[in-house]
Amino acid sequence: MSTSKVWSGRFSEPVDALVKRYTASVSFDQRLAEFDIQGSLGHANMLAAQNIIGKDDLAAIQRGMAEILQEIRSGKFEWLLDLEDVHLNIEKRLTDKVGDAGKRLHTARSRNDQVATDIRLWLRAAVDEVVVLIHKLQLSILDLAEQHADTVMPGFTHLQVAQPITFGHHLMAYFEMLKRDAGRMTDCRKRINMLPLGAAALAGSGYPVNREMVAKELGFDGVCENSLDAVSDRDFAIEFTAAAALVMTHLSRFSEELILWMSPRFGFIDIADRYCTGSSIMPQKKNPDVPELVRGKTGRVNGHLVALLTLMKGQPLAYNKDNQEDKEPLFDTVDTLMDTLTIYADMLRGITVNNDAMRRAVLEGYATATDLADYLVKKGLPFRDAHEAVALAVRHAEIKGCGLEDLSLAELQKFSALVTDDVHNVLTVEGSLASRKHIGGTAPEQVKKAIAKARKTLS
Ligand code: ARG
């Protein structure tokens, strides 16, 4: 089988061996193969419907492609570097199988609109899978949050104990982030799902093509409305990668928390052994490798986003070979994201919580100081004065080495005469939590409502 380049006619010497490898994409773009075939079949149908090729050509192309698909799926297809990319490899094989009909397939088409179509088909399918995986992770979060709707933990600002919250409430913050992430995915899908075919190399086609027909057959929502834009922009891939970087960033923050909470200094949680590893030198170690890697791989996905933006920024219209470099970052983003989401959903099911350690941290942190200030405000003291009085009470308790709730009524009254014998109700953690019962608040009853509402959005 001759593998000379389809474009070699105008060249006087063969391409340098290193240049061949440097310019080829088949080692990675073969991943688009099934979508390339799908796109070609859509194109061929239209060519036949418009009488640009004969019905017998279409039948031959369909037969050849069905065989090629089998060869690819069974791993028997031989990918050749000499044939540069996935498109030329498949087209050559088709021509070997069905002769001239195979050579007619590329009528009214260029690899420029072909590759843009393939990536969009591939990414559309990936987005649909990502959305399902995000939902599975959200479900895991809901299940854990439900078990811990009443579990007290310190809420932090500046990583200092701030106010009591419930662990369920804390987890639901991540549910919200992922809800927006899923929304971003479905939103960018709309812009992915537009058909470039028909744009040909850059200027459109002189044949009587029917782009709407191809769009419909391939499940696109419409056609790209400018041929130059259709073949050259990869903003849809950049947008997807930005959305992926945000998912990863959210999970990186979550991971940072899991890592801290698992440290004996916090001792809030334990992560199942199957998500941790030991140390080769320190026998006592159990390391949270998975969350650490999620945090690390976030850097990798953020890097892909910057790579794609940089790839695009200097390109004049229309297609340039630079765009061949879009695939590896995009593929790796999808792989990293899917693995991360899958692992995370299961890892959360392997988390055990040390309720006592969480409660102890709340009690040691003067977490109900704001509640005491609010109590004084309700009795008529301006908030700034209440803040000052409570700050002095905290300092007093700190010197004494006890909590605010351990101070007697008489001691508390030294800081404000407005304190009466109902004060200890607001100093308890449960009282503090229960008072924050509006939408978005941490009261256990409200957290349970939020979980129930969230569950409905997933079903
Ligand atoms: N392998 C190329 C890519 O990924 C396909 C398009 C090549 N087009 C061209 N005119 N060289 O972008």
Coordinates of C-alpha atoms and ligand atoms in Angstrom, one line a residue:
M1 CA 0.0 0.0 0.0
S2 CA 1.4 3.4 -1.0
T3 CA 1.6 5.8 1.9
S4 CA 3.0 8.7 -0.1
K5 CA 1.4 12.0 1.1
V6 CA -1.9 13.0 -0.5
W7 CA -0.4 16.4 -0.9
S8 CA 3.1 15.3 -2.1
G9 CA 2.5 16.1 -5.8
R10 CA 3.9 19.6 -5.5
F11 CA 7.0 18.7 -3.5
S12 CA 10.4 17.8 -4.9
E13 CA 11.8 15.8 -2.0
P14 CA 10.3 13.7 0.8
V15 CA 9.7 15.2 4.2
D16 CA 12.6 15.0 6.7
A17 CA 12.0 12.0 9.1
L18 CA 12.0 14.2 12.3
V19 CA 9.7 16.7 10.6
K20 CA 7.4 13.9 9.7
R21 CA 7.1 13.0 13.4
Y22 CA 7.0 16.6 14.5
T23 CA 4.1 17.5 12.2
A24 CA 2.1 14.3 12.6
S25 CA -0.8 14.0 15.0
V26 CA -1.9 10.4 14.4
S27 CA -0.3 9.2 17.7
F28 CA -2.9 11.2 19.6
D29 CA -5.7 12.2 17.3
Q30 CA -6.6 8.5 16.5
R31 CA -8.7 9.0 19.6
L32 CA -11.1 10.9 17.4
A33 CA -11.5 8.0 15.0
E34 CA -15.1 7.0 15.7
F35 CA -16.2 10.6 15.5
D36 CA -14.2 11.1 12.3
I37 CA -16.1 8.2 10.7
Q38 CA -19.4 9.5 12.0
G39 CA -18.7 12.9 10.5
S40 CA -17.6 11.4 7.2
L41 CA -20.8 9.3 7.0
G42 CA -22.9 12.4 7.6
H43 CA -21.0 14.3 4.9
A44 CA -21.2 11.4 2.4
N45 CA -25.0 11.1 2.9
M46 CA -25.4 14.8 2.1
L47 CA -23.1 14.5 -1.0
A48 CA -25.3 11.7 -2.3
A49 CA -28.5 13.5 -1.4
Q50 CA -27.3 16.5 -3.4
N51 CA -26.1 14.3 -6.3
I52 CA -22.5 15.4 -5.8
I53 CA -21.6 11.7 -5.5
G54 CA -23.5 8.7 -6.7
K55 CA -25.7 6.4 -4.6
D56 CA -23.3 3.5 -5.4
D57 CA -20.4 5.7 -4.1
L58 CA -22.3 6.3 -0.9
A59 CA -23.1 2.6 -0.4
A60 CA -19.4 1.7 -1.0
I61 CA -18.3 4.4 1.5
Q62 CA -20.8 3.1 4.1
R63 CA -19.6 -0.5 3.6
G64 CA -15.9 0.5 3.8
M65 CA -16.4 2.6 6.9
A66 CA -18.4 -0.1 8.7
E67 CA -15.4 -2.4 8.2
I68 CA -12.9 0.2 9.3
L69 CA -14.9 0.9 12.4
Q70 CA -14.7 -2.8 13.3
E71 CA -10.9 -2.8 12.6
I72 CA -10.4 0.2 14.9
R73 CA -12.6 -1.2 17.7
S74 CA -10.9 -4.6 17.6
G75 CA -7.4 -2.9 17.6
K76 CA -6.6 -4.3 14.2
F77 CA -6.4 -1.0 12.4
E78 CA -2.8 -0.1 11.5
W79 CA -2.1 3.6 12.2
L80 CA 0.7 4.9 10.0
L81 CA 2.8 7.9 10.9
D82 CA 3.4 8.4 7.2
L83 CA -0.3 9.2 6.8
E84 CA 0.0 12.1 9.3
D85 CA -3.3 12.2 11.1
V86 CA -6.5 10.3 11.9
H87 CA -8.3 11.7 8.9
L88 CA -5.8 10.7 6.2
N89 CA -5.3 7.3 7.8
I90 CA -9.0 6.5 7.6
E91 CA -9.4 8.0 4.2
K92 CA -6.5 5.9 2.8
R93 CA -7.8 2.7 4.3
L94 CA -11.2 3.5 2.8
T95 CA -9.7 4.1 -0.6
D96 CA -7.8 0.8 -0.4
K97 CA -11.1 -0.9 0.4
V98 CA -13.6 0.7 -2.0
G99 CA -11.4 2.5 -4.6
D100 CA -12.7 5.7 -6.3
A101 CA -15.7 6.0 -4.0
G102 CA -13.3 6.5 -1.1
K103 CA -11.4 9.2 -3.1
R104 CA -14.7 11.0 -3.7
L105 CA -15.5 11.3 0.0
H106 CA -13.3 14.4 0.4
T107 CA -15.3 16.4 -2.2
A108 CA -16.5 19.7 -0.7
R109 CA -14.6 19.1 2.4
S110 CA -11.2 19.9 3.9
R111 CA -9.4 18.5 6.9
N112 CA -9.9 21.9 8.4
D113 CA -13.6 21.7 8.7
Q114 CA -13.3 17.9 9.2
V115 CA -11.1 18.2 12.3
A116 CA -13.2 21.0 13.8
T117 CA -16.2 18.8 13.4
D118 CA -14.5 15.8 14.9
I119 CA -13.4 17.7 18.0
R120 CA -16.9 19.1 18.5
L121 CA -18.5 15.7 18.3
W122 CA -15.9 14.2 20.6
L123 CA -16.2 17.0 23.2
R124 CA -20.0 17.0 23.1
A125 CA -20.0 13.3 24.1
A126 CA -17.3 14.1 26.8
V127 CA -19.4 16.9 28.2
D128 CA -22.4 14.7 28.6
E129 CA -20.3 12.1 30.5
V130 CA -18.8 14.9 32.7
V131 CA -22.3 16.1 33.6
V132 CA -23.3 12.6 34.7
L133 CA -20.2 12.3 36.8
I134 CA -20.7 15.7 38.5
H135 CA -24.2 14.6 39.4
K136 CA -22.9 11.4 40.9
L137 CA -20.4 13.3 43.0
Q138 CA -23.2 15.7 44.1
L139 CA -25.2 12.7 45.2
S140 CA -22.3 11.4 47.3
I141 CA -22.1 14.9 48.9
L142 CA -25.8 14.8 49.7
D143 CA -25.6 11.4 51.3
L144 CA -22.7 12.5 53.5
A145 CA -24.3 15.8 54.3
E146 CA -27.5 14.1 55.3
Q147 CA -25.7 11.9 57.8
H148 CA -24.1 15.0 59.3
A149 CA -26.9 17.6 59.1
D150 CA -26.6 17.9 62.9
T151 CA -22.9 17.3 63.3
V152 CA -21.3 20.4 64.9
M153 CA -18.0 21.7 63.5
P154 CA -16.2 25.0 63.6
G155 CA -16.7 27.2 60.7
F156 CA -13.5 29.0 59.8
T157 CA -12.4 32.4 58.4
H158 CA -8.7 32.9 58.0
L159 CA -8.5 29.3 59.2
Q160 CA -9.3 30.6 62.6
V161 CA -12.4 29.3 64.4
A162 CA -15.2 31.7 63.6
Q163 CA -18.7 30.4 64.3
P164 CA -20.3 27.0 64.9
I165 CA -21.7 25.4 61.7
T166 CA -22.8 21.9 60.9
F167 CA -20.6 19.5 58.8
G168 CA -23.6 19.0 56.6
H169 CA -23.8 22.7 55.9
H170 CA -20.1 22.8 55.1
L171 CA -20.5 20.0 52.6
M172 CA -23.5 21.6 51.0
A173 CA -21.2 24.5 50.0
Y174 CA -19.5 22.1 47.6
F175 CA -22.8 20.9 46.3
E176 CA -23.6 24.5 45.3
M177 CA -20.2 24.9 43.6
L178 CA -20.7 21.7 41.6
K179 CA -24.2 22.8 40.7
R180 CA -22.8 25.8 39.0
D181 CA -20.1 23.7 37.5
A182 CA -22.6 21.4 35.9
G183 CA -24.5 24.5 34.6
R184 CA -21.3 25.8 33.0
M185 CA -20.8 22.4 31.3
T186 CA -24.3 22.3 29.8
D187 CA -24.0 25.9 28.8
C188 CA -20.8 25.5 26.9
R189 CA -22.3 22.4 25.2
K190 CA -24.6 24.8 23.3
R191 CA -21.6 26.5 21.7
I192 CA -19.8 23.2 21.1
N193 CA -22.8 21.8 19.3
M194 CA -22.5 23.8 16.1
L195 CA -21.4 22.2 12.8
P196 CA -18.3 23.5 11.0
L197 CA -18.6 21.1 7.9
G198 CA -19.3 23.0 4.7
A199 CA -16.7 25.6 5.6
A200 CA -14.2 23.4 3.7
A201 CA -10.7 24.9 3.9
L202 CA -11.8 28.3 4.9
A203 CA -14.0 30.0 2.2
G204 CA -16.9 27.5 2.0
S205 CA -17.6 25.1 -0.9
G206 CA -18.5 25.7 -4.5
Y207 CA -20.6 22.5 -4.5
P208 CA -24.3 22.7 -3.7
V209 CA -23.8 21.5 -0.1
N210 CA -26.7 21.2 2.3
R211 CA -25.1 22.1 5.7
E212 CA -28.4 22.0 7.6
M213 CA -28.9 18.4 6.5
V214 CA -25.5 17.4 7.9
A215 CA -26.1 19.3 11.1
K216 CA -29.4 17.5 11.6
E217 CA -28.0 14.1 10.9
L218 CA -25.1 14.6 13.3
G219 CA -27.3 16.0 16.1
F220 CA -25.9 19.6 15.9
D221 CA -28.1 22.4 17.0
G222 CA -27.1 24.5 14.0
V223 CA -24.3 25.4 11.6
C224 CA -21.3 27.7 12.3
E225 CA -22.3 30.8 10.4
N226 CA -19.0 32.0 9.1
S227 CA -16.7 29.7 7.3
L228 CA -13.4 31.3 8.5
D229 CA -14.6 31.2 12.1
A230 CA -15.8 27.6 11.7
V231 CA -12.4 26.2 10.8
S232 CA -10.2 28.4 13.0
D233 CA -11.6 29.1 16.4
R234 CA -11.2 26.7 19.3
D235 CA -13.0 29.0 21.8
F236 CA -15.5 26.1 22.5
A237 CA -12.5 24.0 23.7
I238 CA -11.1 26.8 25.7
E239 CA -14.5 27.4 27.3
F240 CA -14.8 23.8 28.2
T241 CA -11.3 23.7 29.7
A242 CA -12.1 26.9 31.7
A243 CA -15.2 25.1 33.1
A244 CA -13.1 22.0 33.8
A245 CA -10.5 24.1 35.6
L246 CA -13.2 25.5 37.8
V247 CA -14.5 22.1 38.7
M248 CA -10.9 21.1 39.6
T249 CA -10.4 24.3 41.5
H250 CA -13.4 23.5 43.6
L251 CA -12.3 20.0 44.3
S252 CA -8.8 21.3 45.0
R253 CA -10.2 23.5 47.8
F254 CA -12.2 20.5 49.1
S255 CA -9.1 18.4 49.0
E256 CA -7.1 20.9 50.9
E257 CA -9.7 20.7 53.6
L258 CA -9.8 16.9 53.7
I259 CA -6.0 16.9 54.0
L260 CA -6.1 19.4 56.9
W261 CA -9.0 17.6 58.6
M262 CA -7.2 14.3 58.4
S263 CA -4.1 15.6 60.0
P264 CA -3.9 14.6 63.6
R265 CA -3.7 18.3 64.5
F266 CA -7.4 18.5 63.4
G267 CA -8.4 14.9 63.6
F268 CA -11.8 15.7 62.2
I269 CA -12.1 12.9 59.7
D270 CA -10.5 9.7 58.4
I271 CA -10.3 8.6 54.8
A272 CA -10.7 5.0 53.9
D273 CA -7.4 3.1 53.5
R274 CA -8.1 2.5 49.8
Y275 CA -7.6 6.2 49.1
C276 CA -4.4 6.6 51.1
T277 CA -0.9 5.3 51.0
G278 CA 1.8 4.6 53.5
S279 CA 5.4 5.9 53.7
S280 CA 8.3 3.7 52.7
I281 CA 10.3 5.0 55.7
M282 CA 7.9 6.1 58.4
P283 CA 5.8 3.1 59.4
Q284 CA 3.2 5.2 61.3
K285 CA 2.2 7.3 58.2
K286 CA -1.1 7.2 56.4
N287 CA -1.0 9.8 53.7
P288 CA -4.1 11.4 51.9
D289 CA -2.6 10.9 48.5
V290 CA -5.8 11.1 46.5
P291 CA -6.8 14.6 47.7
E292 CA -3.2 15.7 47.4
L293 CA -3.2 14.5 43.8
V294 CA -6.5 16.2 43.0
R295 CA -4.9 19.4 44.3
G296 CA -1.8 18.8 42.2
K297 CA -3.7 17.8 39.0
T298 CA -5.7 21.1 39.3
G299 CA -2.4 22.8 38.4
R300 CA -2.2 20.5 35.3
V301 CA -5.7 21.4 34.1
N302 CA -5.2 25.1 34.8
G303 CA -2.0 24.8 32.7
H304 CA -4.0 23.3 29.8
L305 CA -6.3 26.2 29.9
V306 CA -3.4 28.6 29.7
A307 CA -1.9 26.5 26.9
L308 CA -5.1 26.7 24.8
L309 CA -5.5 30.4 25.3
T310 CA -1.9 31.0 24.4
L311 CA -2.3 28.7 21.3
M312 CA -5.1 30.8 20.0
K313 CA -4.0 34.3 20.8
G314 CA -1.6 35.0 18.0
Q315 CA -3.3 33.2 15.2
P316 CA -4.4 35.1 12.1
L317 CA -7.6 33.9 10.4
A318 CA -8.3 31.2 9.3
Y319 CA -6.9 27.7 10.0
N320 CA -3.2 27.4 11.1
K321 CA -1.4 24.2 12.0
D322 CA -1.0 25.6 15.5
N323 CA -4.5 24.3 16.1
Q324 CA -3.2 20.7 15.9
E325 CA -1.8 21.4 19.4
D326 CA -5.3 21.8 20.8
K327 CA -5.9 18.1 21.2
E328 CA -3.5 16.8 23.8
P329 CA -4.4 19.5 26.4
L330 CA -8.1 19.0 25.7
F331 CA -7.9 15.2 25.9
D332 CA -5.8 15.3 29.1
T333 CA -8.3 17.8 30.6
V334 CA -11.2 15.4 30.0
D335 CA -9.3 12.4 31.3
T336 CA -8.1 14.1 34.4
L337 CA -11.5 15.6 35.1
M338 CA -13.4 12.3 34.6
D339 CA -11.0 10.3 36.8
T340 CA -11.1 12.9 39.5
L341 CA -14.9 13.1 39.6
T342 CA -15.2 9.3 39.6
I343 CA -12.7 8.8 42.4
Y344 CA -14.0 11.7 44.4
A345 CA -17.6 10.4 44.5
D346 CA -16.4 7.1 45.9
M347 CA -13.8 8.6 48.3
L348 CA -16.5 10.7 50.0
R349 CA -18.4 7.4 50.7
G350 CA -15.2 6.3 52.6
I351 CA -15.0 9.2 55.0
T352 CA -15.6 8.7 58.7
V353 CA -16.2 11.7 60.9
N354 CA -14.9 12.2 64.5
N355 CA -17.8 14.2 65.9
D356 CA -16.1 14.7 69.3
A357 CA -13.0 16.2 67.8
M358 CA -15.1 18.6 65.7
R359 CA -17.2 19.7 68.7
R360 CA -14.1 20.1 70.9
A361 CA -12.6 22.5 68.3
V362 CA -15.8 24.6 68.4
L363 CA -15.7 24.8 72.2
E364 CA -12.1 25.7 72.3
G365 CA -12.5 28.5 69.7
Y366 CA -15.0 30.9 71.4
A367 CA -17.2 30.2 68.5
T368 CA -20.3 31.6 70.1
A369 CA -18.8 35.1 70.8
T370 CA -20.8 36.6 68.0
D371 CA -24.0 35.1 69.5
L372 CA -23.2 36.9 72.8
A373 CA -22.7 40.2 70.9
D374 CA -26.0 39.7 69.1
Y375 CA -27.7 38.9 72.4
L376 CA -26.5 42.3 73.8
V377 CA -27.6 44.1 70.6
K378 CA -31.1 42.6 71.0
K379 CA -31.1 44.1 74.5
G380 CA -30.4 47.6 73.0
L381 CA -26.6 47.9 73.0
P382 CA -25.2 49.3 69.7
F383 CA -23.3 46.5 67.8
R384 CA -19.8 48.1 68.1
D385 CA -20.2 48.4 71.9
A386 CA -21.4 44.8 72.1
H387 CA -18.4 43.7 70.1
E388 CA -16.1 45.4 72.5
A389 CA -17.8 44.0 75.6
V390 CA -17.6 40.5 74.2
A391 CA -14.0 40.9 73.2
L392 CA -13.1 41.7 76.8
A393 CA -15.1 38.7 78.0
V394 CA -13.3 36.5 75.6
R395 CA -9.9 37.8 76.8
H396 CA -11.0 37.2 80.4
A397 CA -12.1 33.6 79.6
E398 CA -8.8 33.0 77.7
I399 CA -6.8 34.1 80.8
K400 CA -8.9 31.9 83.0
G401 CA -8.5 29.1 80.5
C402 CA -12.2 28.3 80.0
G403 CA -14.9 28.8 77.5
L404 CA -17.4 31.7 77.5
E405 CA -20.2 29.3 78.5
D406 CA -18.1 28.4 81.6
L407 CA -18.2 32.0 82.9
S408 CA -20.8 32.6 85.7
L409 CA -23.7 35.1 85.3
A410 CA -21.9 37.5 87.7
E411 CA -18.7 37.3 85.7
L412 CA -20.5 38.0 82.4
Q413 CA -22.4 40.9 84.0
K414 CA -19.1 42.6 84.7
F415 CA -18.8 43.1 80.9
S416 CA -22.3 44.3 80.4
A417 CA -25.1 45.0 82.8
L418 CA -27.5 43.9 80.1
V419 CA -26.6 40.3 80.7
T420 CA -29.4 38.4 82.5
D421 CA -29.9 34.8 83.4
D422 CA -31.1 33.7 79.9
V423 CA -27.5 34.4 78.6
H424 CA -26.4 30.8 78.7
N425 CA -29.0 29.8 76.1
V426 CA -27.2 31.8 73.4
L427 CA -23.7 30.6 74.5
T428 CA -24.5 27.0 73.6
V429 CA -23.5 25.7 70.2
E430 CA -26.9 24.2 69.6
G431 CA -28.6 27.6 70.3
S432 CA -26.2 29.4 68.0
L433 CA -26.9 26.9 65.2
A434 CA -30.6 26.8 65.6
S435 CA -30.9 30.6 65.3
R436 CA -29.5 30.6 61.8
K437 CA -32.5 29.1 60.2
H438 CA -33.1 31.3 57.1
I439 CA -32.4 30.0 53.6
G440 CA -28.7 29.4 53.3
G441 CA -28.2 29.3 57.1
T442 CA -26.5 26.5 59.1
A443 CA -29.4 25.5 61.4
P444 CA -29.8 21.7 61.1
E445 CA -33.4 22.1 60.2
Q446 CA -32.4 24.4 57.3
V447 CA -29.6 22.1 56.2
K448 CA -32.0 19.2 56.0
K449 CA -34.3 21.4 53.9
A450 CA -31.4 22.4 51.6
I451 CA -30.5 18.7 51.2
A452 CA -34.1 17.7 50.3
K453 CA -34.4 20.5 47.8
A454 CA -31.0 19.6 46.3
R455 CA -32.0 15.9 45.9
K456 CA -35.0 17.0 43.8
T457 CA -32.7 18.9 41.4
L458 CA -30.8 15.7 40.7
S459 CA -33.6 13.3 40.1
Ligands
ARG1 N1 -4.2 17.2 12.0 C1 -4.7 18.5 11.7 C2 -5.2 19.2 13.0 O1 -5.3 18.6 14.0 C3 -5.9 18.4 10.8 C4 -6.1 19.5 9.9 C5 -4.9 19.7 9.0 N2 -5.2 20.7 8.0 C6 -4.1 21.1 7.3 N3 -4.5 22.0 6.4 N4 -2.9 20.8 7.5 O2 -5.5 20.3 13.1

